[in-house]
CSV table of C-alpha atoms in Angstrom, one decimal:
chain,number,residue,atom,x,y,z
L,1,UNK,CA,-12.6,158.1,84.8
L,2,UNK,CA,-11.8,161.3,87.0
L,3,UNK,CA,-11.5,164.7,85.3
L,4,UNK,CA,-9.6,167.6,86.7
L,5,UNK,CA,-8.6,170.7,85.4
L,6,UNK,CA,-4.9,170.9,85.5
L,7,UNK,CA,-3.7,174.6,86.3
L,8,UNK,CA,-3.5,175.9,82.6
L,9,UNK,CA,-7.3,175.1,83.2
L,10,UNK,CA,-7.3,172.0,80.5
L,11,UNK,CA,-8.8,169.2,81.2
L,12,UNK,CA,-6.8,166.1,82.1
L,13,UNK,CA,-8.2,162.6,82.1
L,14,UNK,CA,-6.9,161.4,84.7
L,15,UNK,CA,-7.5,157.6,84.8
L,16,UNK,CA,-8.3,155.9,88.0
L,17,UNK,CA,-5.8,153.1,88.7
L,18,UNK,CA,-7.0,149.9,89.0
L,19,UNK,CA,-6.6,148.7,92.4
L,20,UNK,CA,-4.5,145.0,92.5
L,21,UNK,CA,-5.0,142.4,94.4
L,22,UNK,CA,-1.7,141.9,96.9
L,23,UNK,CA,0.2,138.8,95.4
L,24,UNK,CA,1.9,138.0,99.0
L,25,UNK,CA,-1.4,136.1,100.8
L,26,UNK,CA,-1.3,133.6,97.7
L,27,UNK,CA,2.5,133.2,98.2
L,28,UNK,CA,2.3,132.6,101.8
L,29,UNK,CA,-0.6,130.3,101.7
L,30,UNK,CA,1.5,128.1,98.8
L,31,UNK,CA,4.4,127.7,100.8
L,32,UNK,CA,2.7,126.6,103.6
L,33,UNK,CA,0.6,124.2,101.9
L,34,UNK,CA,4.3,123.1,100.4
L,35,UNK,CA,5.1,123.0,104.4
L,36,UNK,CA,2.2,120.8,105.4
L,37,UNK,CA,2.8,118.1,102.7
L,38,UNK,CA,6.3,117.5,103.5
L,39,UNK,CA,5.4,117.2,107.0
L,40,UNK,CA,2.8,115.1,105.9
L,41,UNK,CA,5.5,113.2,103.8
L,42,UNK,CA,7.8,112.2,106.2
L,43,UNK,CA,5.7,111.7,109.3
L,44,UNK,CA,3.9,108.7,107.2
L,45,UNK,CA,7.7,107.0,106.7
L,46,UNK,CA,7.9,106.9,110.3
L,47,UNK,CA,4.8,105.2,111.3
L,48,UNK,CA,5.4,101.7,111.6
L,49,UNK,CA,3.2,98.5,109.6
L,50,UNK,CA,-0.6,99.6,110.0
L,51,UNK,CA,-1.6,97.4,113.0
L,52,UNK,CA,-4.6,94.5,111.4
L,53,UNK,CA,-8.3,95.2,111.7
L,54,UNK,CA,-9.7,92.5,113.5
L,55,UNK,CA,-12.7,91.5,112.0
L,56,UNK,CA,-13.6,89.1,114.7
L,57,UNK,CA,-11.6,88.4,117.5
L,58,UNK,CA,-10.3,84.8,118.4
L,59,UNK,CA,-11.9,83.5,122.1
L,60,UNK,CA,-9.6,82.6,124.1
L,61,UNK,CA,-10.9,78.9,124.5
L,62,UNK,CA,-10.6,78.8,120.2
L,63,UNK,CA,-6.9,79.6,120.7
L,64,UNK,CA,-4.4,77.3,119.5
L,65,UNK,CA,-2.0,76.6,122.7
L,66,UNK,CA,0.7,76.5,120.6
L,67,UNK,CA,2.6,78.6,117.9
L,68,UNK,CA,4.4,77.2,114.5
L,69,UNK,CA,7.1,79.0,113.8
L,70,UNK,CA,8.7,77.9,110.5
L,71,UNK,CA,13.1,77.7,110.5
L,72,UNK,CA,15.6,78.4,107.8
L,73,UNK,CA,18.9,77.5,107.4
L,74,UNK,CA,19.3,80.0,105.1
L,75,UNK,CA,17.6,82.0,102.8
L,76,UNK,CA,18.7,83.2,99.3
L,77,UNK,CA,19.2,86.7,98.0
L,78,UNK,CA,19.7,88.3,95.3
L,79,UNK,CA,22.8,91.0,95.5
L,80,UNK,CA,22.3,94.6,94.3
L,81,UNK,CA,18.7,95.1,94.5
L,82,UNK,CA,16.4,96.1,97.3
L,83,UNK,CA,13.6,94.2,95.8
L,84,UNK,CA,13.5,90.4,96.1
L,85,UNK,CA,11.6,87.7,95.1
L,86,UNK,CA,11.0,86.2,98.9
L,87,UNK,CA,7.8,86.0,101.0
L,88,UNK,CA,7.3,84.5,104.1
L,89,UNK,CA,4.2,83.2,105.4
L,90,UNK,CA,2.1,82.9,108.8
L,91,UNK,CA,1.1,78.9,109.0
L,92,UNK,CA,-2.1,78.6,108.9
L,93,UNK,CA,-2.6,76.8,112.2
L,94,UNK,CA,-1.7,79.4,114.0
L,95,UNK,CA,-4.6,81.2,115.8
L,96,UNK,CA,-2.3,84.6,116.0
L,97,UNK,CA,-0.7,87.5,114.1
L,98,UNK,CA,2.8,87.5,112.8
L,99,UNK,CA,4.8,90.3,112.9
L,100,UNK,CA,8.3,89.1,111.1
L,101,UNK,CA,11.5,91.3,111.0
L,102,UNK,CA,14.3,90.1,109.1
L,103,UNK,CA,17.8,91.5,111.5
L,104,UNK,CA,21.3,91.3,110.2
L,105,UNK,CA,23.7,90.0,113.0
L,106,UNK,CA,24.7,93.4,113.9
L,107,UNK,CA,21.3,94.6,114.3
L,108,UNK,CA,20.5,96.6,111.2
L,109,UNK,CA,16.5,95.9,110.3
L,110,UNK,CA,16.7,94.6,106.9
L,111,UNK,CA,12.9,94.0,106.3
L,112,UNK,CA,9.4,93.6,108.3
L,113,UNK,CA,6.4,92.5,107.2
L,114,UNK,CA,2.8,93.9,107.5
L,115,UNK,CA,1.0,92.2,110.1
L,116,UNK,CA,0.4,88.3,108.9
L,117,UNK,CA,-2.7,86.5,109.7
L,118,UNK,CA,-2.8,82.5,109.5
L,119,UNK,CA,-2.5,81.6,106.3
L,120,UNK,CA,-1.3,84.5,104.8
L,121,UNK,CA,2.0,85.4,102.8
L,122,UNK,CA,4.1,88.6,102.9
L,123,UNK,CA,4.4,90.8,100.2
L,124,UNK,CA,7.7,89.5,98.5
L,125,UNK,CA,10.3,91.5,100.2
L,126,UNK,CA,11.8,94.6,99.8
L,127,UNK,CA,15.3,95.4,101.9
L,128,UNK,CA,15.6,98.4,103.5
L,129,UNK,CA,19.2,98.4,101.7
L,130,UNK,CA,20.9,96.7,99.1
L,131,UNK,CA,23.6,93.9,99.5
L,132,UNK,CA,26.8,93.0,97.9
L,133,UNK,CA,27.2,89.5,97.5
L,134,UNK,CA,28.8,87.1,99.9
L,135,UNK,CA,27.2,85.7,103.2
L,136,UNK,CA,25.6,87.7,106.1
L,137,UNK,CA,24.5,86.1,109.5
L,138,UNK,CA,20.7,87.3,109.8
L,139,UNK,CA,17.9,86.9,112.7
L,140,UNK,CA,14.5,86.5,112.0
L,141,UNK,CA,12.3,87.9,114.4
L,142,UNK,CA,8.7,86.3,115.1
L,143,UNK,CA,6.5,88.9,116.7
L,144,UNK,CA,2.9,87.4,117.7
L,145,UNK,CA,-0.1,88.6,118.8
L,146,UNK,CA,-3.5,87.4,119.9
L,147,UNK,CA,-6.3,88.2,117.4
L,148,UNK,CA,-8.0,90.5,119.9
L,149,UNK,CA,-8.3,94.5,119.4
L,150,UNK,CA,-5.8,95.0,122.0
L,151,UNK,CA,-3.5,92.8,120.0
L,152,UNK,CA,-2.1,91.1,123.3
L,153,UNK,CA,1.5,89.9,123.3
L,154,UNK,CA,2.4,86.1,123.0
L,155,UNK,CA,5.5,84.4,123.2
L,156,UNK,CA,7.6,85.1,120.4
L,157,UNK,CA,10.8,83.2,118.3
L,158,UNK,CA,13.6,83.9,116.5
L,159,UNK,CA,15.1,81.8,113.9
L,160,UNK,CA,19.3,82.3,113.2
L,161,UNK,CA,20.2,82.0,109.6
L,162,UNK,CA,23.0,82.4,107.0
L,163,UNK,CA,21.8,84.8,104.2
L,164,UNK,CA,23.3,84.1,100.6
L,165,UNK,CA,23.5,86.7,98.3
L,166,UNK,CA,24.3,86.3,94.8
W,1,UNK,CA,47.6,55.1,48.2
W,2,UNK,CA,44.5,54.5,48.6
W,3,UNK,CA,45.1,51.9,51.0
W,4,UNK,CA,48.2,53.6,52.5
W,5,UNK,CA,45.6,56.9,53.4
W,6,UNK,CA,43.3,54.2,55.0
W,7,UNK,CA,45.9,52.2,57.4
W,8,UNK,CA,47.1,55.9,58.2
W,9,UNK,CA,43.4,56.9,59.3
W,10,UNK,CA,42.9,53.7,61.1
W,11,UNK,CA,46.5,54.3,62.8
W,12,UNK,CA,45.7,57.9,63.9
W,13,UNK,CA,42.3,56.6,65.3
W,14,UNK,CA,43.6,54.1,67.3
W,15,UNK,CA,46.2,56.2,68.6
W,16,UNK,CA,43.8,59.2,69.5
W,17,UNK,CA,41.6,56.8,71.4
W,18,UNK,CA,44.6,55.7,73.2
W,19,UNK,CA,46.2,59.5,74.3
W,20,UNK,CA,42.6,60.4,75.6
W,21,UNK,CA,42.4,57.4,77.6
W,22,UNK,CA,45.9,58.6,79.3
W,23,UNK,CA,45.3,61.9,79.6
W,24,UNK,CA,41.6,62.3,81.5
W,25,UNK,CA,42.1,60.1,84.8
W,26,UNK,CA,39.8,62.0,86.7
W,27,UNK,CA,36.0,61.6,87.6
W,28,UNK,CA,34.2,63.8,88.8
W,29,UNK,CA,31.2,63.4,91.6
W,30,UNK,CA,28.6,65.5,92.6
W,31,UNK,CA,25.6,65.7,95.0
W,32,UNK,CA,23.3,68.4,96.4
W,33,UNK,CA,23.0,68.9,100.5
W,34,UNK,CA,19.2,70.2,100.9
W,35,UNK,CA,18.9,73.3,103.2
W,36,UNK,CA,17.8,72.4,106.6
W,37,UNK,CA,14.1,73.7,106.7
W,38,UNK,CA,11.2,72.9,109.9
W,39,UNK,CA,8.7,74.3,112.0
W,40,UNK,CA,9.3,75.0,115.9
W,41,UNK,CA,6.6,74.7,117.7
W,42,UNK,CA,6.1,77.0,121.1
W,43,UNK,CA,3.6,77.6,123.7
W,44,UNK,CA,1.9,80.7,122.6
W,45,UNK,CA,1.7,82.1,126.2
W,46,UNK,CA,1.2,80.9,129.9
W,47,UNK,CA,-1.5,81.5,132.4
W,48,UNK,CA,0.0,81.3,136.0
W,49,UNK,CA,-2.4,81.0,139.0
W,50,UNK,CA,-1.3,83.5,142.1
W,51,UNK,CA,0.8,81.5,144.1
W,52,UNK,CA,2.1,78.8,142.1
W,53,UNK,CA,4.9,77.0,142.7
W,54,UNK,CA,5.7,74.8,139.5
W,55,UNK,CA,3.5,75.9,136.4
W,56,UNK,CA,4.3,73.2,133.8
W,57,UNK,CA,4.8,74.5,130.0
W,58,UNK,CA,4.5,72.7,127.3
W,59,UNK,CA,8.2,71.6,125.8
W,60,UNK,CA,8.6,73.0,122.7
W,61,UNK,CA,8.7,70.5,119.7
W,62,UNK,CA,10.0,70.4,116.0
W,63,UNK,CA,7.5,69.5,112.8
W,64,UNK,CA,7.9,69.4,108.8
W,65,UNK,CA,11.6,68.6,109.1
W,66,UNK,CA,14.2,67.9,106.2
W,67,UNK,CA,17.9,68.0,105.3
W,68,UNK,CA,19.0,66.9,108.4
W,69,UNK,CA,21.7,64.5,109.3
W,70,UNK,CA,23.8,62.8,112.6
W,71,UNK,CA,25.8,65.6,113.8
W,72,UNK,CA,23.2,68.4,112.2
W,73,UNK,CA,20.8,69.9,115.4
W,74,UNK,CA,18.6,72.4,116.1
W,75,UNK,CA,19.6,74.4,119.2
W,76,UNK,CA,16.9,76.3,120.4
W,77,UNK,CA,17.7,78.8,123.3
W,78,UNK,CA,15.3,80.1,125.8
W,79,UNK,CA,14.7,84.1,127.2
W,80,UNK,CA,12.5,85.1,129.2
W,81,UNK,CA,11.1,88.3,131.2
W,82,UNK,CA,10.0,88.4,134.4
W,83,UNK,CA,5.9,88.9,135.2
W,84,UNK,CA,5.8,92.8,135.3
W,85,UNK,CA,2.5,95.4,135.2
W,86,UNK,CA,2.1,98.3,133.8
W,87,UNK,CA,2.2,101.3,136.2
W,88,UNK,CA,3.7,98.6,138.8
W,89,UNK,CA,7.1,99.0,139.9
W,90,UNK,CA,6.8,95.1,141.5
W,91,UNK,CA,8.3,92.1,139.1
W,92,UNK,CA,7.3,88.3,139.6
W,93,UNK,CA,10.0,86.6,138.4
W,94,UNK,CA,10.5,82.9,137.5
W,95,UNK,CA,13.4,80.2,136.1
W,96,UNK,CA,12.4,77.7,133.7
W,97,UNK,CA,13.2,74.8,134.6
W,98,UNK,CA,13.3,71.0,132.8
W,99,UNK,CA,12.9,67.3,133.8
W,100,UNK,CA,13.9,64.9,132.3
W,101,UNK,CA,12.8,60.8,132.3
W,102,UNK,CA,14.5,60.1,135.4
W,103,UNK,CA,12.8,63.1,137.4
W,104,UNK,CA,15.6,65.5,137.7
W,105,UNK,CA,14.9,69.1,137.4
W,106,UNK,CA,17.5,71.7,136.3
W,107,UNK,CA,17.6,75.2,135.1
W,108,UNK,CA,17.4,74.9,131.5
W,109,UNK,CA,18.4,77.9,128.8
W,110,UNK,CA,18.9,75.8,126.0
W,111,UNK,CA,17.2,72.2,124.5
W,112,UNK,CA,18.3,70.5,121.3
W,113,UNK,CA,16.9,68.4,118.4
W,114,UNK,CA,19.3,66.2,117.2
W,115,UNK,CA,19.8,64.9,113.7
W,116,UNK,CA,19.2,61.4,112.3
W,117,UNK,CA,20.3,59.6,109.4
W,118,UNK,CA,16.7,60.1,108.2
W,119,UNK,CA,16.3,63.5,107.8
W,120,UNK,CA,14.8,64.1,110.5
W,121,UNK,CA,15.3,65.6,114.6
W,122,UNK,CA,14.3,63.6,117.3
W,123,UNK,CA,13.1,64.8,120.8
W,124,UNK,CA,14.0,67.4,123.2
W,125,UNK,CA,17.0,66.9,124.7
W,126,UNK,CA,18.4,69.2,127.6
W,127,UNK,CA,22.3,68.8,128.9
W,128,UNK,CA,22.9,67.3,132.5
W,129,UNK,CA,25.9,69.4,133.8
W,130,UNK,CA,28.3,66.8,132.7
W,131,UNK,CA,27.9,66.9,129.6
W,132,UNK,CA,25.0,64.3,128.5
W,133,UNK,CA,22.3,65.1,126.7
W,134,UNK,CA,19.2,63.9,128.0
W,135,UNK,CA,15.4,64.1,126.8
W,136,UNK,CA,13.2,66.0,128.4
W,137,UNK,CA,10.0,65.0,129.5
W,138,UNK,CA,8.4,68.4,130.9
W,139,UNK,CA,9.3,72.1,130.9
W,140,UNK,CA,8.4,74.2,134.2
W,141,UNK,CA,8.3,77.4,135.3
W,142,UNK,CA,9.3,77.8,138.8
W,143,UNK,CA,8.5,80.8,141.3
W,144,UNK,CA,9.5,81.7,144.6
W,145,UNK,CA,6.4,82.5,147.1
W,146,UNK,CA,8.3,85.1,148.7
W,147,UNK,CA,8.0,86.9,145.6
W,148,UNK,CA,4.2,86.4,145.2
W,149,UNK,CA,4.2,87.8,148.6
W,150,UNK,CA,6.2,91.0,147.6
W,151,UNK,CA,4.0,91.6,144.4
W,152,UNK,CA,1.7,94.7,144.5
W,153,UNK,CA,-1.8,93.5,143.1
W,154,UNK,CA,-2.8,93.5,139.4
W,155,UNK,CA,-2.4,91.4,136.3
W,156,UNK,CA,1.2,91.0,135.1
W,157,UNK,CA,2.9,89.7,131.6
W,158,UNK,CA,6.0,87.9,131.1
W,159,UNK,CA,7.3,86.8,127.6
W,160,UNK,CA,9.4,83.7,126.3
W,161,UNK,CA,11.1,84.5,123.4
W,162,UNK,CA,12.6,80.6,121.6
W,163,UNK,CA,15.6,80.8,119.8
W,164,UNK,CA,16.7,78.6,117.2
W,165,UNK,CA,19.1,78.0,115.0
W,166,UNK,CA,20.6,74.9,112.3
W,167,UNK,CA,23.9,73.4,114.1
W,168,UNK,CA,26.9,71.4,113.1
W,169,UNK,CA,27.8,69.3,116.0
């Protein structure tokens, strides 16, 4: 504590003011931490399905020549919910990955898998928007892909099918 | 009265039984059509030696079939790209082609599986041009050399893309 004399020659306690610490860094550093995890947020909804780690790659000469595809004549739906109780699967004597997209006719993406190894089953599906009953002509499109790390093209299919919503 | 309440019972049970037997003269029939389900089988990809002429594919075929019927198919229509490489403005491109038994060859887009009274598809089946359908026996695919000859060097890609879909005839 300083003391001065004031000019009537008293003394006056004059208290020194504790200095406080500026408020604004702590602002500026929460609002751009806010910043970074909304950027953060909506750059991972972008990123497509996280491509498969390939344990061990296929040889070439171990390849199956051919692809099974599996058809539909239609699948059923259930109206007014994005989640569904559907899976599709990757047969399991295919020697390549699936990537599946379910299209309707006018080319809105309904649904796409992760990437499917042989033998394995979706998740059950989860539109990207809900339907209203009735019947919808759909596409769904086979994406395949050697099980090498480059995950090489192959030829690819696409079923046509009626969905039926209820 | 006794017997009077009786021979009306009796009378108004007979003549029930007889106005239900009038009024319902309808039967009525179900049955269930099973959803056409099967697996297409494709050539997963195709390794073409420089130069070729005629590369032979293998012709798509159809396994693990059900609900089908006569006049119920599977179409299946055929895309391709041409060969094409990265950084390469060049293309190799190629026309699939079919033959059938009797040796013909033609440009083929589409094949179809038709349905049998037993459920089932049977082969692969491309039309003629005059409207026959005929099985096929091999699938090609068929280059020009000209357009080997105009092809920068480096390895190129081309993809096939099968499309199929459950068809009333």
């Amino acid at each position: 504590m300083a003391i001065r004399n004031n000019m009537n020659g008293k003394h006056i306690a004059k208290s020194r003011k504790k200095k406080r610490l500026p408020v604004w860094p702590f602002i500026i550093a929460v609002l751009l931490i806010a910043a970074l995890a909304v950027l953060l947020l909506f750059n991972s909804g972008d990123k497509g399905p996280e491509p498969p780690k390939v344990k061990e790659a296929i040889a070439p000469e171990d390849e199956n020549p051919s692809i099974a595809i599996p058809g539909y004549e239609y699948l059923s739906l259930e109206a007014g919910t994005k989640k569904q109780s559907i899976a599709l699967n990757n047969p399991e004597t295919n020697t390549c990955y699936f990537l599946i997209s379910l299209y309707l006719e006018d080319g809105t993406l309904l649904w796409q898998s992760e990437y499917l190894a042989p033998g394995e089953v979706s998740e059950a599906m989860e539109l990207n928007q809900k339907l209203e009953p009735g019947t919808y002509n759909a596409v769904l499109h086979y994406d395949c892909f050697r099980m090498n790390p480059e995950l090489s093209p192959l030829n690819g299919a696409e079923t046509k099918l009626t969905l039926r919503v209820k | 009265m006794k017997k009077i309440v009786s021979i009306l019972l009796v009378l108004v049970t007979v003549l029930s039984m007889g106005t239900m037997a009038f009024a319902d003269g309808t039967t009525t029939l179900t049955t269930t059509v099973p959803a056409a389900t099967y697996t297409l089988n494709i050539p997963a990809d195709q390794k073409v030696e420089f130069n070729t002429l005629l590369h032979t594919l293998e012709t798509p075929t159809i396994a693990n079939e059900s609900g089908f019927a006569v006049g119920k198919n599977i179409l299946v229509s055929i895309t391709h790209t041409d060969f094409t490489c990265a950084g390469l403005s060049t293309t190799i491109p190629f026309a699939l082609m079919t033959c059938n038994d009797g040796g013909t060859r033609l440009v083929t887009d589409e094949i179809k599986f038709e349905g049998n009274n037993e459920g089932k598809v049977g082969e692969a089946k491309r039309e003629d041009g005059n409207g026959f359908w005929l099985t096929v026996s091999e699938m090609y695919l068929s280059f020009a050399d000209r357009d080997w000859g105009k092809a920068l060097g480096g390895d190129y890609t081309a993809t096939i893309t099968f499309t199929s879909e459950v068809v009333a005839e």
